[in-house]
Amino acid sequence: MRHARDGAAAAMSAASRILVARGKNEPQEMENPDVAWGQRARDGVWVPTRDGQRIHLGIDVAAADTVAQILRPSLRVFVGVDVDTDIVAQTTASGVRLLTVIHGPDAPAEFRFNISLADGLALESMPSGGYDVVHLRYGATVGRLYNPWASDSMFRQVKADYTLEGTAVTMRVQHSDAYYPVVADPNYER
């Protein structure tokens, strides 16, 4: 049990340092009763859309049965979800962040998130590199998966982007020349 707590502390420390360096415009952690987290990484999270529907973001990782360490109702850590990788999951006022903490060069460079959409919703690619959740009947954007950013421990930008295959979004992080830990941020907001 001590190892898991140490892992959570290391992931939180890395994520916190980089978020503080990024500044005030970052979405802040807070409780949101419309967000429902599963117990394991594979269970992911149910998040609201602007039109009152919900979508599901599943975390598809090697250790998908990893149980979250719940630090606060709005903050949980999935320690060791893959080689040298943890996920710090935050609830925000309008969505969630899945801060992916990469601790070393043996960590994967791709992280997959399975997205289940309600009927009548679709993912639409945006020029920014993110994806909008669009209501097909009205053409309205009801949610957004922002283009990911990544930063290393020297606060240097690390290239990160998404690819889409069906409704599975893969975040690619080119961390081979980075100073570890690297933090990458998939961020969904309604």
PDB file of C-alpha atoms in Angstrom:
ATOM      1  CA  MET A   1       0.000   0.000   0.000  1.00  0.00           C
ATOM      2  CA  ARG A   2       2.868   2.363   0.729  1.00  0.00           C
ATOM      3  CA  HIS A   3       4.102   2.063  -2.875  1.00  0.00           C
ATOM      4  CA  ALA A   4       0.748   3.193  -4.259  1.00  0.00           C
ATOM      5  CA  ARG A   5       0.643   6.217  -1.932  1.00  0.00           C
ATOM      6  CA  ASP A   6       4.193   7.160  -2.925  1.00  0.00           C
ATOM      7  CA  GLY A   7       3.227   6.830  -6.584  1.00  0.00           C
ATOM      8  CA  ALA A   8       0.214   9.057  -6.113  1.00  0.00           C
ATOM      9  CA  ALA A   9       2.346  11.652  -4.331  1.00  0.00           C
ATOM     10  CA  ALA A  10       4.950  11.607  -7.121  1.00  0.00           C
ATOM     11  CA  ALA A  11       2.283  11.964  -9.824  1.00  0.00           C
ATOM     12  CA  MET A  12       0.564  14.798  -7.943  1.00  0.00           C
ATOM     13  CA  SER A  13       3.868  16.603  -7.377  1.00  0.00           C
ATOM     14  CA  ALA A  14       4.841  16.433 -11.060  1.00  0.00           C
ATOM     15  CA  ALA A  15       1.415  17.549 -12.251  1.00  0.00           C
ATOM     16  CA  SER A  16       1.218  20.375  -9.694  1.00  0.00           C
ATOM     17  CA  ARG A  17       4.638  21.850 -10.583  1.00  0.00           C
ATOM     18  CA  ILE A  18       3.826  21.990 -14.268  1.00  0.00           C
ATOM     19  CA  LEU A  19       0.293  23.343 -13.772  1.00  0.00           C
ATOM     20  CA  VAL A  20       1.593  26.137 -11.531  1.00  0.00           C
ATOM     21  CA  ALA A  21       4.194  27.049 -14.162  1.00  0.00           C
ATOM     22  CA  ARG A  22       1.507  27.179 -16.874  1.00  0.00           C
ATOM     23  CA  GLY A  23      -0.350  29.927 -15.037  1.00  0.00           C
ATOM     24  CA  LYS A  24      -3.818  31.076 -14.041  1.00  0.00           C
ATOM     25  CA  ASN A  25      -5.736  30.187 -17.210  1.00  0.00           C
ATOM     26  CA  GLU A  26      -5.762  26.468 -16.449  1.00  0.00           C
ATOM     27  CA  PRO A  27      -9.138  24.893 -15.560  1.00  0.00           C
ATOM     28  CA  GLN A  28      -9.330  24.581 -11.785  1.00  0.00           C
ATOM     29  CA  GLU A  29     -10.171  21.419  -9.901  1.00  0.00           C
ATOM     30  CA  MET A  30     -13.565  21.558  -8.213  1.00  0.00           C
ATOM     31  CA  GLU A  31     -16.493  19.343  -7.402  1.00  0.00           C
ATOM     32  CA  ASN A  32     -19.066  18.910 -10.145  1.00  0.00           C
ATOM     33  CA  PRO A  33     -22.122  16.740  -9.389  1.00  0.00           C
ATOM     34  CA  ASP A  34     -22.669  16.161 -13.126  1.00  0.00           C
ATOM     35  CA  VAL A  35     -19.384  14.224 -13.416  1.00  0.00           C
ATOM     36  CA  ALA A  36     -19.418  10.536 -12.409  1.00  0.00           C
ATOM     37  CA  TRP A  37     -16.129   8.630 -12.085  1.00  0.00           C
ATOM     38  CA  GLY A  38     -15.806   4.873 -12.322  1.00  0.00           C
ATOM     39  CA  GLN A  39     -13.719   2.961  -9.813  1.00  0.00           C
ATOM     40  CA  ARG A  40     -11.125   1.561 -12.247  1.00  0.00           C
ATOM     41  CA  ALA A  41      -9.206   3.231 -15.090  1.00  0.00           C
ATOM     42  CA  ARG A  42     -11.178   1.289 -17.713  1.00  0.00           C
ATOM     43  CA  ASP A  43     -14.431   2.540 -16.152  1.00  0.00           C
ATOM     44  CA  GLY A  44     -13.347   6.098 -16.935  1.00  0.00           C
ATOM     45  CA  VAL A  45     -15.762   8.955 -16.382  1.00  0.00           C
ATOM     46  CA  TRP A  46     -19.224  10.097 -17.443  1.00  0.00           C
ATOM     47  CA  VAL A  47     -19.278  13.811 -18.282  1.00  0.00           C
ATOM     48  CA  PRO A  48     -22.111  16.147 -19.251  1.00  0.00           C
ATOM     49  CA  THR A  49     -22.652  17.928 -22.538  1.00  0.00           C
ATOM     50  CA  ARG A  50     -24.190  21.402 -22.878  1.00  0.00           C
ATOM     51  CA  ASP A  51     -27.490  19.937 -24.014  1.00  0.00           C
ATOM     52  CA  GLY A  52     -27.900  17.774 -20.900  1.00  0.00           C
ATOM     53  CA  GLN A  53     -26.702  14.484 -22.376  1.00  0.00           C
ATOM     54  CA  ARG A  54     -23.664  12.554 -21.144  1.00  0.00           C
ATOM     55  CA  ILE A  55     -20.656  11.053 -22.856  1.00  0.00           C
ATOM     56  CA  HIS A  56     -18.271   8.447 -21.487  1.00  0.00           C
ATOM     57  CA  LEU A  57     -14.477   8.735 -21.597  1.00  0.00           C
ATOM     58  CA  GLY A  58     -12.836   5.362 -20.992  1.00  0.00           C
ATOM     59  CA  ILE A  59      -9.128   5.129 -20.233  1.00  0.00           C
ATOM     60  CA  ASP A  60      -7.685   2.287 -22.340  1.00  0.00           C
ATOM     61  CA  VAL A  61      -4.340   1.433 -20.716  1.00  0.00           C
ATOM     62  CA  ALA A  62      -2.248  -1.686 -20.056  1.00  0.00           C
ATOM     63  CA  ALA A  63      -3.357  -1.842 -16.402  1.00  0.00           C
ATOM     64  CA  ALA A  64      -6.974  -0.879 -17.069  1.00  0.00           C
ATOM     65  CA  ASP A  65      -8.142  -2.568 -13.848  1.00  0.00           C
ATOM     66  CA  THR A  66      -6.098  -0.117 -11.756  1.00  0.00           C
ATOM     67  CA  VAL A  67      -8.310   1.240  -8.976  1.00  0.00           C
ATOM     68  CA  ALA A  68      -8.222   4.979  -8.381  1.00  0.00           C
ATOM     69  CA  GLN A  69      -6.783   6.425  -5.212  1.00  0.00           C
ATOM     70  CA  ILE A  70      -9.391   9.027  -4.322  1.00  0.00           C
ATOM     71  CA  LEU A  71      -7.680  11.995  -2.696  1.00  0.00           C
ATOM     72  CA  ARG A  72     -10.733  14.276  -2.794  1.00  0.00           C
ATOM     73  CA  PRO A  73     -14.133  13.910  -4.469  1.00  0.00           C
ATOM     74  CA  SER A  74     -12.758  15.978  -7.368  1.00  0.00           C
ATOM     75  CA  LEU A  75      -9.279  14.381  -7.536  1.00  0.00           C
ATOM     76  CA  ARG A  76      -8.144  10.819  -8.050  1.00  0.00           C
ATOM     77  CA  VAL A  77      -4.890   9.189  -9.136  1.00  0.00           C
ATOM     78  CA  PHE A  78      -4.503   6.008 -11.169  1.00  0.00           C
ATOM     79  CA  VAL A  79      -0.973   4.849 -10.271  1.00  0.00           C
ATOM     80  CA  GLY A  80       0.930   2.566 -12.643  1.00  0.00           C
ATOM     81  CA  VAL A  81      -1.628   2.420 -15.459  1.00  0.00           C
ATOM     82  CA  ASP A  82       1.210   1.632 -17.843  1.00  0.00           C
ATOM     83  CA  VAL A  83       5.004   1.446 -17.741  1.00  0.00           C
ATOM     84  CA  ASP A  84       6.276   4.601 -15.974  1.00  0.00           C
ATOM     85  CA  THR A  85       2.819   6.189 -16.323  1.00  0.00           C
ATOM     86  CA  ASP A  86       0.204   7.522 -13.898  1.00  0.00           C
ATOM     87  CA  ILE A  87      -2.986   9.486 -14.537  1.00  0.00           C
ATOM     88  CA  VAL A  88      -4.094  12.319 -12.270  1.00  0.00           C
ATOM     89  CA  ALA A  89      -7.821  12.753 -12.931  1.00  0.00           C
ATOM     90  CA  GLN A  90      -9.443  16.039 -11.974  1.00  0.00           C
ATOM     91  CA  THR A  91     -13.043  17.134 -12.033  1.00  0.00           C
ATOM     92  CA  THR A  92     -13.464  20.750 -13.148  1.00  0.00           C
ATOM     93  CA  ALA A  93     -16.458  23.108 -13.154  1.00  0.00           C
ATOM     94  CA  SER A  94     -17.311  22.155 -16.730  1.00  0.00           C
ATOM     95  CA  GLY A  95     -15.623  18.801 -17.341  1.00  0.00           C
ATOM     96  CA  VAL A  96     -12.534  16.746 -16.579  1.00  0.00           C
ATOM     97  CA  ARG A  97      -8.777  16.643 -17.035  1.00  0.00           C
ATOM     98  CA  LEU A  98      -6.811  13.430 -17.418  1.00  0.00           C
ATOM     99  CA  LEU A  99      -3.296  14.633 -16.585  1.00  0.00           C
ATOM    100  CA  THR A 100      -1.048  11.873 -17.890  1.00  0.00           C
ATOM    101  CA  VAL A 101       2.251  11.779 -15.980  1.00  0.00           C
ATOM    102  CA  ILE A 102       5.098  10.093 -17.868  1.00  0.00           C
ATOM    103  CA  HIS A 103       7.994   9.230 -15.551  1.00  0.00           C
ATOM    104  CA  GLY A 104      10.609   7.863 -17.967  1.00  0.00           C
ATOM    105  CA  PRO A 105      11.658   6.905 -21.489  1.00  0.00           C
ATOM    106  CA  ASP A 106      10.132   3.410 -21.243  1.00  0.00           C
ATOM    107  CA  ALA A 107       6.617   4.870 -20.971  1.00  0.00           C
ATOM    108  CA  PRO A 108       4.398   4.504 -24.028  1.00  0.00           C
ATOM    109  CA  ALA A 109       4.114   7.379 -26.475  1.00  0.00           C
ATOM    110  CA  GLU A 110       0.415   6.745 -27.145  1.00  0.00           C
ATOM    111  CA  PHE A 111      -2.540   6.825 -24.761  1.00  0.00           C
ATOM    112  CA  ARG A 112      -6.000   5.757 -25.897  1.00  0.00           C
ATOM    113  CA  PHE A 113      -9.312   7.132 -24.650  1.00  0.00           C
ATOM    114  CA  ASN A 114     -12.500   5.382 -25.789  1.00  0.00           C
ATOM    115  CA  ILE A 115     -15.392   7.797 -26.165  1.00  0.00           C
ATOM    116  CA  SER A 116     -19.018   6.659 -26.042  1.00  0.00           C
ATOM    117  CA  LEU A 117     -21.418   9.250 -27.386  1.00  0.00           C
ATOM    118  CA  ALA A 118     -25.169   9.516 -26.877  1.00  0.00           C
ATOM    119  CA  ASP A 119     -27.390   9.073 -29.946  1.00  0.00           C
ATOM    120  CA  GLY A 120     -27.346  12.147 -32.149  1.00  0.00           C
ATOM    121  CA  LEU A 121     -23.834  13.229 -31.112  1.00  0.00           C
ATOM    122  CA  ALA A 122     -20.630  12.949 -33.151  1.00  0.00           C
ATOM    123  CA  LEU A 123     -16.970  13.910 -32.854  1.00  0.00           C
ATOM    124  CA  GLU A 124     -15.828  16.559 -35.308  1.00  0.00           C
ATOM    125  CA  SER A 125     -12.157  17.369 -35.891  1.00  0.00           C
ATOM    126  CA  MET A 126     -11.183  20.984 -35.252  1.00  0.00           C
ATOM    127  CA  PRO A 127      -8.305  22.945 -36.864  1.00  0.00           C
ATOM    128  CA  SER A 128      -6.800  23.386 -33.372  1.00  0.00           C
ATOM    129  CA  GLY A 129      -6.183  19.626 -33.180  1.00  0.00           C
ATOM    130  CA  GLY A 130      -8.986  18.962 -30.702  1.00  0.00           C
ATOM    131  CA  TYR A 131     -12.431  17.485 -31.222  1.00  0.00           C
ATOM    132  CA  ASP A 132     -15.845  19.034 -30.767  1.00  0.00           C
ATOM    133  CA  VAL A 133     -18.796  16.948 -29.639  1.00  0.00           C
ATOM    134  CA  VAL A 134     -21.491  18.072 -32.066  1.00  0.00           C
ATOM    135  CA  HIS A 135     -25.261  17.634 -31.879  1.00  0.00           C
ATOM    136  CA  LEU A 136     -26.005  16.309 -35.377  1.00  0.00           C
ATOM    137  CA  ARG A 137     -29.558  17.609 -35.644  1.00  0.00           C
ATOM    138  CA  TYR A 138     -28.770  21.204 -34.657  1.00  0.00           C
ATOM    139  CA  GLY A 139     -25.095  21.410 -35.624  1.00  0.00           C
ATOM    140  CA  ALA A 140     -24.293  22.856 -32.200  1.00  0.00           C
ATOM    141  CA  THR A 141     -21.107  22.142 -30.293  1.00  0.00           C
ATOM    142  CA  VAL A 142     -22.150  20.616 -26.957  1.00  0.00           C
ATOM    143  CA  GLY A 143     -18.691  19.614 -25.683  1.00  0.00           C
ATOM    144  CA  ARG A 144     -15.046  19.900 -26.555  1.00  0.00           C
ATOM    145  CA  LEU A 145     -11.945  17.737 -26.171  1.00  0.00           C
ATOM    146  CA  TYR A 146      -9.238  20.385 -26.336  1.00  0.00           C
ATOM    147  CA  ASN A 147      -5.992  19.828 -28.210  1.00  0.00           C
ATOM    148  CA  PRO A 148      -3.608  18.268 -25.690  1.00  0.00           C
ATOM    149  CA  TRP A 149      -0.564  20.067 -24.391  1.00  0.00           C
ATOM    150  CA  ALA A 150       2.493  18.445 -22.831  1.00  0.00           C
ATOM    151  CA  SER A 151       5.388  19.853 -20.846  1.00  0.00           C
ATOM    152  CA  ASP A 152       8.525  18.346 -19.363  1.00  0.00           C
ATOM    153  CA  SER A 153      10.083  18.993 -15.954  1.00  0.00           C
ATOM    154  CA  MET A 154      12.113  21.887 -17.394  1.00  0.00           C
ATOM    155  CA  PHE A 155       8.785  23.473 -18.442  1.00  0.00           C
ATOM    156  CA  ARG A 156       9.585  22.948 -22.121  1.00  0.00           C
ATOM    157  CA  GLN A 157       6.759  22.152 -24.512  1.00  0.00           C
ATOM    158  CA  VAL A 158       6.624  18.532 -25.653  1.00  0.00           C
ATOM    159  CA  LYS A 159       4.784  17.726 -28.893  1.00  0.00           C
ATOM    160  CA  ALA A 160       1.386  16.158 -28.237  1.00  0.00           C
ATOM    161  CA  ASP A 161      -1.553  15.582 -30.571  1.00  0.00           C
ATOM    162  CA  TYR A 162      -4.594  13.391 -31.151  1.00  0.00           C
ATOM    163  CA  THR A 163      -5.611  10.863 -33.752  1.00  0.00           C
ATOM    164  CA  LEU A 164      -9.147   9.543 -34.115  1.00  0.00           C
ATOM    165  CA  GLU A 165     -10.117   6.004 -35.041  1.00  0.00           C
ATOM    166  CA  GLY A 166     -13.878   5.525 -34.843  1.00  0.00           C
ATOM    167  CA  THR A 167     -14.708   6.934 -31.427  1.00  0.00           C
ATOM    168  CA  ALA A 168     -11.305   6.145 -29.897  1.00  0.00           C
ATOM    169  CA  VAL A 169      -9.047   9.157 -29.478  1.00  0.00           C
ATOM    170  CA  THR A 170      -5.341   8.434 -29.141  1.00  0.00           C
ATOM    171  CA  MET A 171      -3.107  11.049 -27.578  1.00  0.00           C
ATOM    172  CA  ARG A 172       0.454  10.836 -28.928  1.00  0.00           C
ATOM    173  CA  VAL A 173       3.228  12.370 -26.809  1.00  0.00           C
ATOM    174  CA  GLN A 174       6.721  12.593 -28.325  1.00  0.00           C
ATOM    175  CA  HIS A 175       8.622  12.485 -25.044  1.00  0.00           C
ATOM    176  CA  SER A 176      11.851  10.720 -26.085  1.00  0.00           C
ATOM    177  CA  ASP A 177      14.068  13.840 -25.763  1.00  0.00           C
ATOM    178  CA  ALA A 178      12.255  15.299 -22.747  1.00  0.00           C
ATOM    179  CA  TYR A 179      13.304  15.782 -19.144  1.00  0.00           C
ATOM    180  CA  TYR A 180      11.112  13.584 -16.954  1.00  0.00           C
ATOM    181  CA  PRO A 181       8.523  13.656 -15.660  1.00  0.00           C
ATOM    182  CA  VAL A 182       6.436  14.832 -18.598  1.00  0.00           C
ATOM    183  CA  VAL A 183       2.814  15.859 -18.042  1.00  0.00           C
ATOM    184  CA  ALA A 184       0.275  15.715 -20.895  1.00  0.00           C
ATOM    185  CA  ASP A 185      -3.235  17.091 -20.542  1.00  0.00           C
ATOM    186  CA  PRO A 186      -6.320  15.783 -22.286  1.00  0.00           C
ATOM    187  CA  ASN A 187      -9.035  18.207 -21.175  1.00  0.00           C
ATOM    188  CA  TYR A 188     -12.779  17.865 -21.850  1.00  0.00           C
ATOM    189  CA  GLU A 189     -15.288  20.664 -21.211  1.00  0.00           C
ATOM    190  CA  ARG A 190     -18.948  20.950 -21.978  1.00  0.00           C
TER     191      ARG A 190
END
